[in-house]
Amino acid sequence: MRTPLIAGNWKMNGSAALVEEFGHAFAEARLPASLDVAVLPPFPYLDAARRAFEGTPLRLGAQTLNPLHSGAHTGEVSGRMLREFGVEYALAGHSERRQLYREGDEAVLDRLLAALNVGITPILCVGETLEERDAGQTMDVVLRQVGYVMARLEPDQRSRVVIAYEPVWAIGTGRTATPQQAQEVMAGIRQYQAGFDRELAAGLRLLYGGSMNASNAAELLAQPDIDGGLVGGASLKVDDFLAICQSAG
Ligand code: PEP
């Protein structure tokens, strides 16, 4: 019922050559019949990626966006601009944006709304730090982050949101949440949403993110509440990313 989604977050990595490599590899790849795949390259590569990914299953995503359409905001990029380049997905609330650029819940909501307003599917990232996990606060933190945003959306907007559970301690560290740890939190997110709207919760796409790779993806993706992955480091190697996509079938 829920189409799996694998999204590759290149962060501030990649090159024009890597864009080409992905285009060629995915043009010939055999992927599960029911699977959405997106690559989120840095902004300068969007146009090249749009061309290189034409005719492949790869869709385009953005790592962030400014909540405004245009104006005096040096260095920023709006959702409307991203849409012009065929962007279909955008992250909101990635832990690196929350930590390094001090984007709090309100800023995350603004970006998520900006994406929805231009027809881009937002991927809301949530997750606890190691200190919060050790203090037994995982569910409190995650549900606060989810609840802040979802409570402020209209029902039709809520149904268009994808949520990525990314424990901060697992991002870029090589330390993955066990499938059981990830499943527990993600089942908790779905149950929480079901408390408001059972139908919406049943259709909500939940991604796991945090050192997902070609070796651990299948077991994570086999969990009942994990509908896909948000992949960082392993999305920079075409063979690894392909293998992750293939294990989502
Ligand atoms: C991410 O950046 O969202 C991520 C999950 O990174 P990594 O896979 O490298 O941990």
mmCIF file of C-alpha atoms and ligand atoms in Angstrom:
data_model
loop_
_atom_site.group_PDB
_atom_site.id
_atom_site.type_symbol
_atom_site.label_atom_id
_atom_site.label_comp_id
_atom_site.label_asym_id
_atom_site.label_seq_id
_atom_site.Cartn_x
_atom_site.Cartn_y
_atom_site.Cartn_z
ATOM 1 C CA MET A 1 0.000 0.000 0.000
ATOM 2 C CA ARG A 2 2.887 2.391 0.800
ATOM 3 C CA THR A 3 5.340 2.785 -2.081
ATOM 4 C CA PRO A 4 8.886 2.554 -0.713
ATOM 5 C CA LEU A 5 11.114 5.583 -1.200
ATOM 6 C CA ILE A 6 14.904 5.587 -1.216
ATOM 7 C CA ALA A 7 16.381 9.098 -1.164
ATOM 8 C CA GLY A 8 20.094 9.782 -1.523
ATOM 9 C CA ASN A 9 21.276 12.894 0.291
ATOM 10 C CA TRP A 10 24.594 13.877 -1.241
ATOM 11 C CA LYS A 11 25.056 16.744 1.250
ATOM 12 C CA MET A 12 27.920 19.035 0.092
ATOM 13 C CA ASN A 13 29.473 16.243 -1.974
ATOM 14 C CA GLY A 14 29.414 14.972 -5.513
ATOM 15 C CA SER A 15 30.483 16.285 -8.883
ATOM 16 C CA ALA A 16 29.229 16.695 -12.428
ATOM 17 C CA ALA A 17 30.919 13.368 -13.199
ATOM 18 C CA LEU A 18 29.012 11.613 -10.413
ATOM 19 C CA VAL A 19 25.739 12.971 -11.768
ATOM 20 C CA GLU A 20 26.560 11.434 -15.162
ATOM 21 C CA GLU A 21 27.576 8.146 -13.555
ATOM 22 C CA PHE A 22 24.238 7.893 -11.740
ATOM 23 C CA GLY A 23 22.329 8.735 -14.916
ATOM 24 C CA HIS A 24 24.055 5.949 -16.858
ATOM 25 C CA ALA A 25 23.791 3.351 -14.094
ATOM 26 C CA PHE A 26 20.110 3.936 -13.381
ATOM 27 C CA ALA A 27 19.180 4.006 -17.057
ATOM 28 C CA GLU A 28 20.073 0.319 -17.158
ATOM 29 C CA ALA A 29 19.263 -0.722 -13.611
ATOM 30 C CA ARG A 30 16.681 -3.332 -12.752
ATOM 31 C CA LEU A 31 14.740 -1.995 -9.801
ATOM 32 C CA PRO A 32 11.738 -3.294 -7.872
ATOM 33 C CA ALA A 33 8.535 -2.482 -9.788
ATOM 34 C CA SER A 34 7.086 -0.428 -6.976
ATOM 35 C CA LEU A 35 9.787 1.932 -5.773
ATOM 36 C CA ASP A 36 10.401 5.677 -5.748
ATOM 37 C CA VAL A 37 14.043 6.761 -5.890
ATOM 38 C CA ALA A 38 15.389 10.273 -5.525
ATOM 39 C CA VAL A 39 18.816 11.863 -5.493
ATOM 40 C CA LEU A 40 19.353 15.140 -3.644
ATOM 41 C CA PRO A 41 22.498 16.719 -5.074
ATOM 42 C CA PRO A 42 23.891 20.149 -4.185
ATOM 43 C CA PHE A 43 22.032 22.966 -5.997
ATOM 44 C CA PRO A 44 24.641 23.588 -8.748
ATOM 45 C CA TYR A 45 24.149 20.045 -10.056
ATOM 46 C CA LEU A 46 20.356 20.146 -10.289
ATOM 47 C CA ASP A 47 20.162 21.138 -13.914
ATOM 48 C CA ALA A 48 22.756 18.594 -15.041
ATOM 49 C CA ALA A 49 21.001 15.955 -12.928
ATOM 50 C CA ARG A 50 17.642 16.774 -14.457
ATOM 51 C CA ARG A 51 19.107 16.086 -17.884
ATOM 52 C CA ALA A 52 21.178 13.063 -16.876
ATOM 53 C CA PHE A 53 18.267 11.416 -15.040
ATOM 54 C CA GLU A 54 15.761 11.833 -17.874
ATOM 55 C CA GLY A 55 14.327 8.450 -18.832
ATOM 56 C CA THR A 56 15.649 6.845 -15.627
ATOM 57 C CA PRO A 57 13.660 6.124 -12.446
ATOM 58 C CA LEU A 58 15.659 8.785 -10.603
ATOM 59 C CA ARG A 59 13.740 11.785 -9.323
ATOM 60 C CA LEU A 60 15.273 14.988 -8.047
ATOM 61 C CA GLY A 61 15.308 16.322 -4.530
ATOM 62 C CA ALA A 62 16.714 19.346 -2.699
ATOM 63 C CA GLN A 63 18.479 19.364 0.644
ATOM 64 C CA THR A 64 16.874 22.592 1.820
ATOM 65 C CA LEU A 65 14.957 25.607 0.554
ATOM 66 C CA ASN A 66 14.140 29.109 1.691
ATOM 67 C CA PRO A 67 10.557 29.648 2.865
ATOM 68 C CA LEU A 68 10.142 32.761 0.664
ATOM 69 C CA HIS A 69 9.541 32.860 -3.091
ATOM 70 C CA SER A 70 12.107 35.589 -3.835
ATOM 71 C CA GLY A 71 13.734 38.670 -2.363
ATOM 72 C CA ALA A 72 16.879 40.066 -0.793
ATOM 73 C CA HIS A 73 18.184 36.821 0.731
ATOM 74 C CA THR A 74 21.716 36.427 -0.527
ATOM 75 C CA GLY A 75 22.746 32.852 -1.017
ATOM 76 C CA GLU A 76 19.281 31.357 -0.647
ATOM 77 C CA VAL A 77 17.170 29.295 -3.067
ATOM 78 C CA SER A 78 13.363 29.193 -3.106
ATOM 79 C CA GLY A 79 10.953 26.338 -3.660
ATOM 80 C CA ARG A 80 9.620 28.014 -6.776
ATOM 81 C CA MET A 81 13.121 27.995 -8.272
ATOM 82 C CA LEU A 82 13.616 24.347 -7.353
ATOM 83 C CA ARG A 83 10.324 23.449 -8.983
ATOM 84 C CA GLU A 84 11.557 25.027 -12.222
ATOM 85 C CA PHE A 85 14.373 22.485 -12.199
ATOM 86 C CA GLY A 86 12.025 19.554 -11.702
ATOM 87 C CA VAL A 87 12.642 19.049 -7.991
ATOM 88 C CA GLU A 88 10.014 16.731 -6.469
ATOM 89 C CA TYR A 89 11.310 16.231 -2.910
ATOM 90 C CA ALA A 90 12.925 18.491 -0.322
ATOM 91 C CA LEU A 91 14.328 17.813 3.135
ATOM 92 C CA ALA A 92 13.129 19.868 6.083
ATOM 93 C CA GLY A 93 14.768 19.608 9.474
ATOM 94 C CA HIS A 94 17.808 17.512 8.634
ATOM 95 C CA SER A 95 19.835 17.299 11.854
ATOM 96 C CA GLU A 96 22.775 19.062 10.201
ATOM 97 C CA ARG A 97 20.496 22.016 9.406
ATOM 98 C CA ARG A 98 19.028 21.928 12.920
ATOM 99 C CA GLN A 99 22.499 21.836 14.526
ATOM 100 C CA LEU A 100 24.844 23.735 12.203
ATOM 101 C CA TYR A 101 22.379 26.351 10.958
ATOM 102 C CA ARG A 102 20.248 26.561 14.091
ATOM 103 C CA GLU A 103 16.994 25.738 12.339
ATOM 104 C CA GLY A 104 14.449 25.081 15.074
ATOM 105 C CA ASP A 105 10.961 23.612 14.778
ATOM 106 C CA GLU A 106 9.473 26.874 13.498
ATOM 107 C CA ALA A 107 12.072 27.215 10.738
ATOM 108 C CA VAL A 108 11.544 23.565 9.833
ATOM 109 C CA LEU A 109 7.794 24.113 9.565
ATOM 110 C CA ASP A 110 8.288 27.198 7.362
ATOM 111 C CA ARG A 111 10.468 25.223 4.948
ATOM 112 C CA LEU A 112 8.119 22.285 4.889
ATOM 113 C CA LEU A 113 5.157 24.568 4.123
ATOM 114 C CA ALA A 114 7.151 26.292 1.401
ATOM 115 C CA ALA A 115 7.772 22.929 -0.232
ATOM 116 C CA LEU A 116 4.102 21.917 -0.010
ATOM 117 C CA ASN A 117 3.014 25.259 -1.433
ATOM 118 C CA VAL A 118 4.926 24.682 -4.658
ATOM 119 C CA GLY A 119 4.030 21.003 -5.014
ATOM 120 C CA ILE A 120 7.262 19.560 -3.637
ATOM 121 C CA THR A 121 6.987 16.551 -1.307
ATOM 122 C CA PRO A 122 8.674 17.447 1.985
ATOM 123 C CA ILE A 123 10.731 14.878 3.877
ATOM 124 C CA LEU A 124 10.556 15.889 7.531
ATOM 125 C CA CYS A 125 13.664 14.666 9.377
ATOM 126 C CA VAL A 126 13.439 13.929 13.083
ATOM 127 C CA GLY A 127 15.688 12.150 15.549
ATOM 128 C CA GLU A 128 17.281 12.169 18.960
ATOM 129 C CA THR A 129 20.880 12.800 20.001
ATOM 130 C CA LEU A 130 22.875 10.158 21.855
ATOM 131 C CA GLU A 131 22.450 12.062 25.136
ATOM 132 C CA GLU A 132 18.689 12.132 24.626
ATOM 133 C CA ARG A 133 18.617 8.390 23.863
ATOM 134 C CA ASP A 134 20.739 7.604 26.902
ATOM 135 C CA ALA A 135 18.414 9.717 29.042
ATOM 136 C CA GLY A 136 15.418 7.691 27.816
ATOM 137 C CA GLN A 137 13.985 10.684 25.934
ATOM 138 C CA THR A 138 13.933 9.255 22.412
ATOM 139 C CA MET A 139 10.167 9.058 21.936
ATOM 140 C CA ASP A 140 9.555 12.420 23.643
ATOM 141 C CA VAL A 141 12.023 14.169 21.347
ATOM 142 C CA VAL A 142 10.887 12.478 18.163
ATOM 143 C CA LEU A 143 7.162 12.936 18.804
ATOM 144 C CA ARG A 144 7.688 16.573 19.772
ATOM 145 C CA GLN A 145 9.455 17.196 16.450
ATOM 146 C CA VAL A 146 6.777 15.323 14.500
ATOM 147 C CA GLY A 147 3.898 16.803 16.484
ATOM 148 C CA TYR A 148 5.085 20.404 16.166
ATOM 149 C CA VAL A 149 4.870 20.216 12.397
ATOM 150 C CA MET A 150 1.940 17.860 11.840
ATOM 151 C CA ALA A 151 -0.338 19.723 14.260
ATOM 152 C CA ARG A 152 0.092 22.883 12.216
ATOM 153 C CA LEU A 153 -0.818 21.391 8.839
ATOM 154 C CA GLU A 154 -4.186 20.926 7.174
ATOM 155 C CA PRO A 155 -5.216 17.266 6.724
ATOM 156 C CA ASP A 156 -4.526 17.316 2.965
ATOM 157 C CA GLN A 157 -1.045 18.736 3.652
ATOM 158 C CA ARG A 158 -0.312 16.105 6.301
ATOM 159 C CA SER A 159 -0.983 13.292 3.872
ATOM 160 C CA ARG A 160 1.733 14.631 1.537
ATOM 161 C CA VAL A 161 4.509 14.604 4.143
ATOM 162 C CA VAL A 162 7.173 11.883 4.304
ATOM 163 C CA ILE A 163 8.873 11.468 7.688
ATOM 164 C CA ALA A 164 12.479 10.315 8.045
ATOM 165 C CA TYR A 165 13.549 8.997 11.427
ATOM 166 C CA GLU A 166 17.261 9.703 11.664
ATOM 167 C CA PRO A 167 18.877 9.153 15.055
ATOM 168 C CA VAL A 168 21.521 11.883 15.187
ATOM 169 C CA TRP A 169 24.063 9.465 16.653
ATOM 170 C CA ALA A 170 23.733 7.252 13.573
ATOM 171 C CA ILE A 171 24.231 9.928 10.914
ATOM 172 C CA GLY A 172 27.613 9.730 9.225
ATOM 173 C CA THR A 173 29.040 7.749 12.129
ATOM 174 C CA GLY A 174 28.904 4.241 10.692
ATOM 175 C CA ARG A 175 26.798 3.342 13.723
ATOM 176 C CA THR A 176 23.371 2.181 12.543
ATOM 177 C CA ALA A 177 20.297 1.800 14.713
ATOM 178 C CA THR A 178 19.441 -1.881 14.950
ATOM 179 C CA PRO A 179 16.383 -2.823 12.908
ATOM 180 C CA GLN A 180 14.547 -3.335 16.225
ATOM 181 C CA GLN A 181 15.528 0.114 17.548
ATOM 182 C CA ALA A 182 14.446 1.774 14.303
ATOM 183 C CA GLN A 183 11.218 -0.223 14.088
ATOM 184 C CA GLU A 184 10.291 0.636 17.678
ATOM 185 C CA VAL A 185 10.577 4.380 17.105
ATOM 186 C CA MET A 186 8.921 4.284 13.721
ATOM 187 C CA ALA A 187 6.007 2.218 14.987
ATOM 188 C CA GLY A 188 5.711 4.848 17.733
ATOM 189 C CA ILE A 189 5.515 7.636 15.145
ATOM 190 C CA ARG A 190 2.813 5.787 13.219
ATOM 191 C CA GLN A 191 0.840 5.026 16.385
ATOM 192 C CA TYR A 192 1.068 8.657 17.445
ATOM 193 C CA GLN A 193 -0.352 9.772 14.088
ATOM 194 C CA ALA A 194 -3.020 7.086 14.282
ATOM 195 C CA GLY A 195 -4.229 8.771 17.464
ATOM 196 C CA PHE A 196 -5.319 11.686 15.238
ATOM 197 C CA ASP A 197 -6.127 9.995 11.952
ATOM 198 C CA ARG A 198 -5.881 6.237 11.433
ATOM 199 C CA GLU A 199 -6.145 6.361 7.657
ATOM 200 C CA LEU A 200 -3.428 8.974 7.355
ATOM 201 C CA ALA A 201 -1.155 7.029 9.686
ATOM 202 C CA ALA A 202 -1.625 3.850 7.669
ATOM 203 C CA GLY A 203 -0.532 5.653 4.495
ATOM 204 C CA LEU A 204 2.284 7.690 6.042
ATOM 205 C CA ARG A 205 5.660 6.924 4.477
ATOM 206 C CA LEU A 206 8.371 6.538 7.115
ATOM 207 C CA LEU A 207 12.040 6.392 6.116
ATOM 208 C CA TYR A 208 14.971 5.307 8.238
ATOM 209 C CA GLY A 209 18.210 7.290 7.956
ATOM 210 C CA GLY A 210 21.562 6.841 9.670
ATOM 211 C CA SER A 211 24.479 4.920 8.154
ATOM 212 C CA MET A 212 22.223 2.800 5.959
ATOM 213 C CA ASN A 213 24.374 0.869 3.514
ATOM 214 C CA ALA A 214 24.297 -2.016 1.066
ATOM 215 C CA SER A 215 24.866 -4.547 3.853
ATOM 216 C CA ASN A 216 22.300 -3.424 6.410
ATOM 217 C CA ALA A 217 19.545 -2.019 4.164
ATOM 218 C CA ALA A 218 17.618 -5.229 3.541
ATOM 219 C CA GLU A 219 17.136 -5.990 7.218
ATOM 220 C CA LEU A 220 16.116 -2.427 8.035
ATOM 221 C CA LEU A 221 13.747 -2.216 5.071
ATOM 222 C CA ALA A 222 12.114 -5.511 6.051
ATOM 223 C CA GLN A 223 10.702 -3.948 9.219
ATOM 224 C CA PRO A 224 6.944 -3.414 9.018
ATOM 225 C CA ASP A 225 7.017 0.338 9.699
ATOM 226 C CA ILE A 226 10.086 1.192 7.596
ATOM 227 C CA ASP A 227 9.002 2.284 4.128
ATOM 228 C CA GLY A 228 12.356 3.335 2.768
ATOM 229 C CA GLY A 229 15.613 5.034 3.522
ATOM 230 C CA LEU A 230 17.283 8.409 3.593
ATOM 231 C CA VAL A 231 20.841 7.569 2.668
ATOM 232 C CA GLY A 232 23.858 9.859 3.073
ATOM 233 C CA GLY A 233 27.358 8.444 2.612
ATOM 234 C CA ALA A 234 26.279 5.319 0.748
ATOM 235 C CA SER A 235 24.358 7.398 -1.797
ATOM 236 C CA LEU A 236 27.655 8.708 -3.157
ATOM 237 C CA LYS A 237 28.665 5.309 -4.500
ATOM 238 C CA VAL A 238 26.485 4.265 -7.360
ATOM 239 C CA ASP A 239 26.854 0.512 -6.755
ATOM 240 C CA ASP A 240 25.991 0.834 -3.070
ATOM 241 C CA PHE A 241 23.027 3.082 -3.745
ATOM 242 C CA LEU A 242 21.768 0.726 -6.420
ATOM 243 C CA ALA A 243 22.112 -2.229 -4.063
ATOM 244 C CA ILE A 244 20.094 -0.363 -1.405
ATOM 245 C CA CYS A 245 17.387 0.406 -3.961
ATOM 246 C CA GLN A 246 17.314 -3.219 -5.050
ATOM 247 C CA SER A 247 16.851 -4.394 -1.479
ATOM 248 C CA ALA A 248 13.731 -2.216 -1.145
ATOM 249 C CA GLY A 249 11.666 -4.591 -3.292
HETATM 250 C C1 PEP B 1 21.764 11.678 6.149
HETATM 251 O O1 PEP B 1 22.540 12.567 5.859
HETATM 252 O O2 PEP B 1 20.552 11.902 6.142
HETATM 253 C C2 PEP B 1 22.299 10.359 6.493
HETATM 254 C C3 PEP B 1 21.480 9.437 6.893
HETATM 255 O O3 PEP B 1 23.666 10.190 6.370
HETATM 256 P P1 PEP B 1 24.465 8.794 6.510
HETATM 257 O O4 PEP B 1 23.713 7.773 5.702
HETATM 258 O O5 PEP B 1 25.819 9.086 5.964
HETATM 259 O O6 PEP B 1 24.474 8.444 7.958
#
